[in-house]
PDB file of C-alpha atoms in Angstrom:
ATOM      1  CA  GLY A  97     -20.937   6.553  -8.846  1.00 90.00           C
ATOM      2  CA  ARG A  98     -17.717   6.380  -7.979  1.00 94.00           C
ATOM      3  CA  ARG A  99     -19.005   8.057  -4.035  1.00 96.00           C
ATOM      4  CA  ASP A 100     -21.465   5.400  -3.450  1.00 96.00           C
ATOM      5  CA  TYR A 101     -19.286   2.727  -4.550  1.00 97.00           C
ATOM      6  CA  THR A 102     -16.231   3.503  -2.133  1.00 97.00           C
ATOM      7  CA  LEU A 103     -18.981   4.588   0.305  1.00 98.00           C
ATOM      8  CA  ILE A 104     -20.259   1.087   0.608  1.00 96.00           C
ATOM      9  CA  VAL A 105     -16.520  -0.597   0.028  1.00 97.00           C
ATOM     10  CA  PHE A 106     -15.485   1.517   2.992  1.00 98.00           C
ATOM     11  CA  ALA A 107     -17.761   0.251   5.458  1.00 96.00           C
ATOM     12  CA  LEU A 108     -17.872  -3.051   5.090  1.00 95.00           C
ATOM     13  CA  ASN A 109     -13.809  -3.067   4.511  1.00 96.00           C
ATOM     14  CA  THR A 110     -13.484  -1.175   7.914  1.00 96.00           C
ATOM     15  CA  GLY A 111     -16.755  -2.369   9.917  1.00 93.00           C
ATOM     16  CA  LEU A 112     -17.709   1.485  10.933  1.00 96.00           C
ATOM     17  CA  ARG A 113     -20.741   2.732  12.265  1.00 93.00           C
ATOM     18  CA  ASN A 114     -23.485   4.799  10.093  1.00 95.00           C
ATOM     19  CA  SER A 115     -23.008   7.493  11.884  1.00 95.00           C
ATOM     20  CA  GLU A 116     -18.421   6.960  12.235  1.00 96.00           C
ATOM     21  CA  VAL A 117     -18.733   6.383   8.328  1.00 97.00           C
ATOM     22  CA  ILE A 118     -20.614   9.989   7.817  1.00 97.00           C
ATOM     23  CA  GLY A 119     -18.448  11.910  10.322  1.00 97.00           C
ATOM     24  CA  LEU A 120     -15.160  11.511   8.490  1.00 97.00           C
ATOM     25  CA  ASN A 121     -14.320  14.743   7.066  1.00 96.00           C
ATOM     26  CA  VAL A 122     -10.686  14.318   3.821  1.00 95.00           C
ATOM     27  CA  VAL A 123      -8.313  14.511   6.036  1.00 94.00           C
ATOM     28  CA  ASP A 124      -8.654  11.412   8.691  1.00 96.00           C
ATOM     29  CA  VAL A 125      -7.771   9.519   4.720  1.00 95.00           C
ATOM     30  CA  ASN A 126      -5.350  11.735   4.033  1.00 93.00           C
ATOM     31  CA  PRO A 127      -3.790  14.349   5.781  1.00 90.00           C
ATOM     32  CA  PHE A 128      -0.695  14.596   4.459  1.00 84.00           C
ATOM     33  CA  GLY A 129      -1.810  14.559   0.300  1.00 85.00           C
ATOM     34  CA  THR A 130      -1.018  10.804   1.155  1.00 90.00           C
ATOM     35  CA  ILE A 131      -4.776   7.829   2.214  1.00 94.00           C
ATOM     36  CA  VAL A 132      -2.995   7.139   5.395  1.00 95.00           C
ATOM     37  CA  LYS A 133      -2.889   2.591   6.086  1.00 97.00           C
ATOM     38  CA  GLU A 134      -3.940   2.976   9.728  1.00 95.00           C
ATOM     39  CA  LEU A 135      -7.316   5.484   9.832  1.00 95.00           C
ATOM     40  CA  ASN A 136      -7.253   7.832  13.507  1.00 93.00           C
ATOM     41  CA  LEU A 137     -11.235   7.515  14.370  1.00 93.00           C
ATOM     42  CA  PRO A 138     -11.714  10.674  16.050  1.00 90.00           C
ATOM     43  CA  ALA A 139     -13.292  10.798  19.606  1.00 89.00           C
ATOM     44  CA  LEU A 140     -15.914  13.338  18.103  1.00 91.00           C
ATOM     45  CA  ILE A 141     -17.016  10.508  15.644  1.00 92.00           C
ATOM     46  CA  ALA A 142     -16.873   7.337  17.132  1.00 89.00           C
ATOM     47  CA  LYS A 143     -19.218   5.709  20.318  1.00 87.00           C
ATOM     48  CA  ASN A 144     -19.632   6.316  23.287  1.00 83.00           C
ATOM     49  CA  ASN A 145     -16.534   9.277  22.668  1.00 88.00           C
ATOM     50  CA  LYS A 146     -13.593   6.199  22.642  1.00 89.00           C
ATOM     51  CA  PRO A 147     -11.063   7.520  19.437  1.00 90.00           C
ATOM     52  CA  ARG A 148      -9.445   3.771  17.914  1.00 93.00           C
ATOM     53  CA  ARG A 149      -7.408   2.998  15.035  1.00 94.00           C
ATOM     54  CA  ILE A 150      -8.455   0.570  12.467  1.00 95.00           C
ATOM     55  CA  PRO A 151      -5.681  -0.557   9.625  1.00 96.00           C
ATOM     56  CA  LEU A 152      -6.980   0.657   5.585  1.00 97.00           C
ATOM     57  CA  ASN A 153      -6.055  -3.039   3.956  1.00 96.00           C
ATOM     58  CA  ASP A 154      -4.878  -2.280   0.530  1.00 96.00           C
ATOM     59  CA  TYR A 155      -8.352  -2.703  -1.404  1.00 97.00           C
ATOM     60  CA  ILE A 156     -10.230   0.550  -0.018  1.00 97.00           C
ATOM     61  CA  ILE A 157      -7.031   2.502  -0.005  1.00 97.00           C
ATOM     62  CA  SER A 158      -6.781   2.028  -3.442  1.00 97.00           C
ATOM     63  CA  VAL A 159     -10.428   2.569  -3.370  1.00 97.00           C
ATOM     64  CA  LEU A 160     -10.254   5.655  -1.434  1.00 97.00           C
ATOM     65  CA  GLY A 161      -7.082   6.762  -3.825  1.00 95.00           C
ATOM     66  CA  LEU A 162      -9.721   6.795  -7.025  1.00 96.00           C
ATOM     67  CA  TYR A 163     -11.709   8.769  -5.060  1.00 96.00           C
ATOM     68  CA  LEU A 164     -10.395  11.225  -3.182  1.00 95.00           C
ATOM     69  CA  PHE A 165      -8.566  12.100  -6.910  1.00 93.00           C
ATOM     70  CA  GLU A 166     -12.245  12.235  -9.035  1.00 92.00           C
ATOM     71  CA  GLU A 167     -12.960  14.640  -6.206  1.00 91.00           C
ATOM     72  CA  THR A 168     -10.029  16.325  -6.406  1.00 86.00           C
ATOM     73  CA  ASN A 169     -10.651  17.337  -9.774  1.00 83.00           C
ATOM     74  CA  LEU A 170     -14.033  18.156  -9.829  1.00 82.00           C
ATOM     75  CA  LYS A 171     -12.698  20.582  -7.552  1.00 84.00           C
ATOM     76  CA  ARG A 172     -15.467  19.182  -4.295  1.00 83.00           C
ATOM     77  CA  ILE A 173     -12.489  19.784  -1.465  1.00 82.00           C
ATOM     78  CA  THR A 174     -12.016  22.616   0.111  1.00 81.00           C
ATOM     79  CA  GLY A 175     -10.159  22.325   3.120  1.00 80.00           C
ATOM     80  CA  ASP A 176      -9.385  19.775   6.168  1.00 77.00           C
ATOM     81  CA  LYS A 177     -13.362  19.594   6.614  1.00 86.00           C
ATOM     82  CA  THR A 178     -14.673  18.701   4.015  1.00 93.00           C
ATOM     83  CA  PRO A 179     -16.596  15.728   4.224  1.00 95.00           C
ATOM     84  CA  LEU A 180     -15.550  12.764   3.133  1.00 96.00           C
ATOM     85  CA  PHE A 181     -18.500  11.658   1.447  1.00 96.00           C
ATOM     86  CA  ARG A 182     -20.651  14.621   0.218  1.00 94.00           C
ATOM     87  CA  SER A 183     -24.469  14.927  -1.126  1.00 92.00           C
ATOM     88  CA  LEU A 184     -23.732  15.457  -5.254  1.00 87.00           C
ATOM     89  CA  TYR A 185     -26.098  18.198  -5.355  1.00 86.00           C
ATOM     90  CA  SER A 186     -25.185  19.949  -2.108  1.00 84.00           C
ATOM     91  CA  ASN A 187     -21.855  19.067  -1.464  1.00 82.00           C
ATOM     92  CA  LYS A 188     -22.648  19.152   2.176  1.00 93.00           C
ATOM     93  CA  ARG A 189     -22.062  15.871   4.739  1.00 95.00           C
ATOM     94  CA  LEU A 190     -24.738  12.698   3.691  1.00 96.00           C
ATOM     95  CA  GLY A 191     -26.542  12.461   6.137  1.00 93.00           C
ATOM     96  CA  GLN A 192     -27.398   8.670   8.199  1.00 92.00           C
ATOM     97  CA  ARG A 193     -30.985   8.314   6.464  1.00 94.00           C
ATOM     98  CA  ASP A 194     -28.979   9.240   3.031  1.00 95.00           C
ATOM     99  CA  PHE A 195     -26.648   5.681   3.066  1.00 94.00           C
ATOM    100  CA  GLN A 196     -28.875   3.599   4.104  1.00 94.00           C
ATOM    101  CA  GLN A 197     -30.680   5.336   1.234  1.00 95.00           C
ATOM    102  CA  ILE A 198     -28.076   4.728  -0.948  1.00 96.00           C
ATOM    103  CA  LEU A 199     -26.772   1.588   0.500  1.00 94.00           C
ATOM    104  CA  ASP A 200     -30.619   0.499   0.230  1.00 93.00           C
ATOM    105  CA  ARG A 201     -30.845   1.440  -3.695  1.00 94.00           C
ATOM    106  CA  HIS A 202     -27.750  -0.298  -4.773  1.00 92.00           C
ATOM    107  CA  SER A 203     -28.515  -3.039  -2.943  1.00 90.00           C
ATOM    108  CA  ILE A 204     -32.238  -3.546  -4.231  1.00 88.00           C
ATOM    109  CA  ASN A 205     -30.925  -3.644  -7.495  1.00 87.00           C
ATOM    110  CA  ALA A 206     -27.265  -5.659  -6.744  1.00 89.00           C
ATOM    111  CA  LEU A 207     -28.964  -8.339  -4.338  1.00 87.00           C
ATOM    112  CA  GLY A 208     -33.198  -7.889  -4.863  1.00 87.00           C
ATOM    113  CA  ARG A 209     -33.541  -7.867  -1.340  1.00 88.00           C
ATOM    114  CA  HIS A 210     -33.178  -4.947   1.334  1.00 89.00           C
ATOM    115  CA  CYS A 211     -29.702  -4.174   2.866  1.00 90.00           C
ATOM    116  CA  ASN A 212     -28.335  -1.230   6.416  1.00 90.00           C
ATOM    117  CA  PRO A 213     -25.386   0.222   6.970  1.00 91.00           C
ATOM    118  CA  HIS A 214     -25.602  -2.402  10.058  1.00 90.00           C
ATOM    119  CA  ILE A 215     -25.254  -5.167   7.700  1.00 91.00           C
ATOM    120  CA  LEU A 216     -22.051  -4.056   6.481  1.00 93.00           C
ATOM    121  CA  ARG A 217     -20.393  -4.398  10.073  1.00 89.00           C
ATOM    122  CA  HIS A 218     -21.860  -7.892  10.789  1.00 89.00           C
ATOM    123  CA  THR A 219     -20.222  -8.719   7.722  1.00 90.00           C
ATOM    124  CA  PHE A 220     -16.971  -6.961   8.234  1.00 91.00           C
ATOM    125  CA  ALA A 221     -17.042  -8.258  11.982  1.00 89.00           C
ATOM    126  CA  THR A 222     -18.730 -11.969  10.659  1.00 87.00           C
ATOM    127  CA  ASN A 223     -15.176 -12.896   8.107  1.00 87.00           C
ATOM    128  CA  LEU A 224     -13.040 -11.595  10.304  1.00 88.00           C
ATOM    129  CA  VAL A 225     -13.435 -13.070  13.039  1.00 86.00           C
ATOM    130  CA  LYS A 226     -12.912 -15.947  11.053  1.00 86.00           C
ATOM    131  CA  GLN A 227      -9.091 -14.592  10.532  1.00 87.00           C
ATOM    132  CA  ALA A 228      -8.221 -12.719  13.502  1.00 83.00           C
ATOM    133  CA  ASP A 229      -8.030 -12.987  16.763  1.00 84.00           C
ATOM    134  CA  ILE A 230     -11.332 -11.697  18.563  1.00 83.00           C
ATOM    135  CA  LYS A 231      -9.385  -9.794  21.000  1.00 86.00           C
ATOM    136  CA  ILE A 232      -8.603  -8.480  17.885  1.00 86.00           C
ATOM    137  CA  VAL A 233     -11.824  -8.144  16.481  1.00 84.00           C
ATOM    138  CA  GLN A 234     -13.063  -6.234  19.072  1.00 84.00           C
ATOM    139  CA  GLU A 235     -11.186  -3.496  18.751  1.00 86.00           C
ATOM    140  CA  ILE A 236     -11.435  -2.744  15.933  1.00 85.00           C
ATOM    141  CA  LEU A 237     -14.930  -2.717  16.335  1.00 85.00           C
ATOM    142  CA  GLY A 238     -14.551  -0.461  19.385  1.00 84.00           C
ATOM    143  CA  HIS A 239     -16.635  -2.844  21.280  1.00 79.00           C
ATOM    144  CA  ALA A 240     -16.288  -2.202  25.532  1.00 79.00           C
ATOM    145  CA  SER A 241     -17.325  -6.055  26.764  1.00 78.00           C
ATOM    146  CA  LEU A 242     -15.872  -8.624  24.237  1.00 74.00           C
ATOM    147  CA  GLN A 243     -19.533 -10.682  25.253  1.00 74.00           C
ATOM    148  CA  SER A 244     -20.158  -7.941  21.982  1.00 72.00           C
ATOM    149  CA  THR A 245     -18.206  -9.201  19.634  1.00 74.00           C
ATOM    150  CA  GLN A 246     -19.539 -12.555  20.493  1.00 74.00           C
ATOM    151  CA  VAL A 247     -22.680 -12.450  18.478  1.00 72.00           C
ATOM    152  CA  TYR A 248     -20.544 -12.035  15.224  1.00 69.00           C
ATOM    153  CA  LEU A 249     -18.978 -16.184  16.061  1.00 72.00           C
ATOM    154  CA  HIS A 250     -21.057 -18.306  13.766  1.00 71.00           C
ATOM    155  CA  PRO A 251     -19.546 -21.342  13.046  1.00 71.00           C
ATOM    156  CA  SER A 252     -19.780 -22.981  10.302  1.00 72.00           C
ATOM    157  CA  SER A 253     -20.756 -26.719  10.233  1.00 77.00           C
ATOM    158  CA  SER A 254     -17.306 -27.953   7.988  1.00 77.00           C
ATOM    159  CA  GLU A 255     -15.861 -25.909  10.226  1.00 73.00           C
ATOM    160  CA  LYS A 256     -17.641 -27.720  13.593  1.00 73.00           C
ATOM    161  CA  LEU A 257     -16.854 -31.037  12.208  1.00 78.00           C
ATOM    162  CA  ASP A 258     -12.797 -30.039  11.138  1.00 80.00           C
ATOM    163  CA  ALA A 259     -12.793 -29.121  15.329  1.00 76.00           C
ATOM    164  CA  VAL A 260     -14.695 -32.507  15.874  1.00 80.00           C
ATOM    165  CA  ASN A 261     -12.300 -33.932  13.848  1.00 82.00           C
ATOM    166  CA  ARG A 262      -9.152 -32.623  15.111  1.00 80.00           C
ATOM    167  CA  LEU A 263     -10.362 -34.536  18.315  1.00 81.00           C
ATOM    168  CA  THR A 264      -8.642 -38.368  19.887  1.00 71.00           C
ATOM    169  CA  LEU A 265     -10.242 -39.063  22.942  1.00 71.00           C
ATOM    170  CA  GLY A 266     -10.705 -42.362  24.631  1.00 71.00           C
ATOM    171  CA  HIS A 267      -8.022 -42.752  21.456  1.00 67.00           C
ATOM    172  CA  ASN A 268      -4.072 -44.369  22.008  1.00 64.00           C
ATOM    173  CA  ARG A 269      -1.515 -43.155  19.682  1.00 57.00           C
TER     174      ARG A 269
END
């Protein structure tokens, strides 16, 4: 359903940790009836109680908009403390295990293999590091040290070949 799709796509497009995704409230992404372009991740749910800002791309803003429109029409949003992602049955905040089970079920159906929330974070980081400076990736992921972020550097064979081909050592110009 829409909740599961939004949950998975949101995690994949923000690089947030499992606990951070499920810790969000509607007000964190939609404080004044408009979806934010930059999420202010509250210290309360961020790892090491360190708040950070995560830009939201146009696609995730659109997906969140459709999800929140549906949630509003179904009268599931009851105030500022309404969890962004809730159980479909009890209206309570999803737990970390719930997120794992939702993702696992959908990944087996779509990919034929198990997947966990950290794989979404890893995929986000691996792709972002190809598009942006590693310091930007470090800040978005909330890593204290650059070493933690370097785990996501996976140069491909073609990237390595391109780099070597740009060298002109010992070659007169």
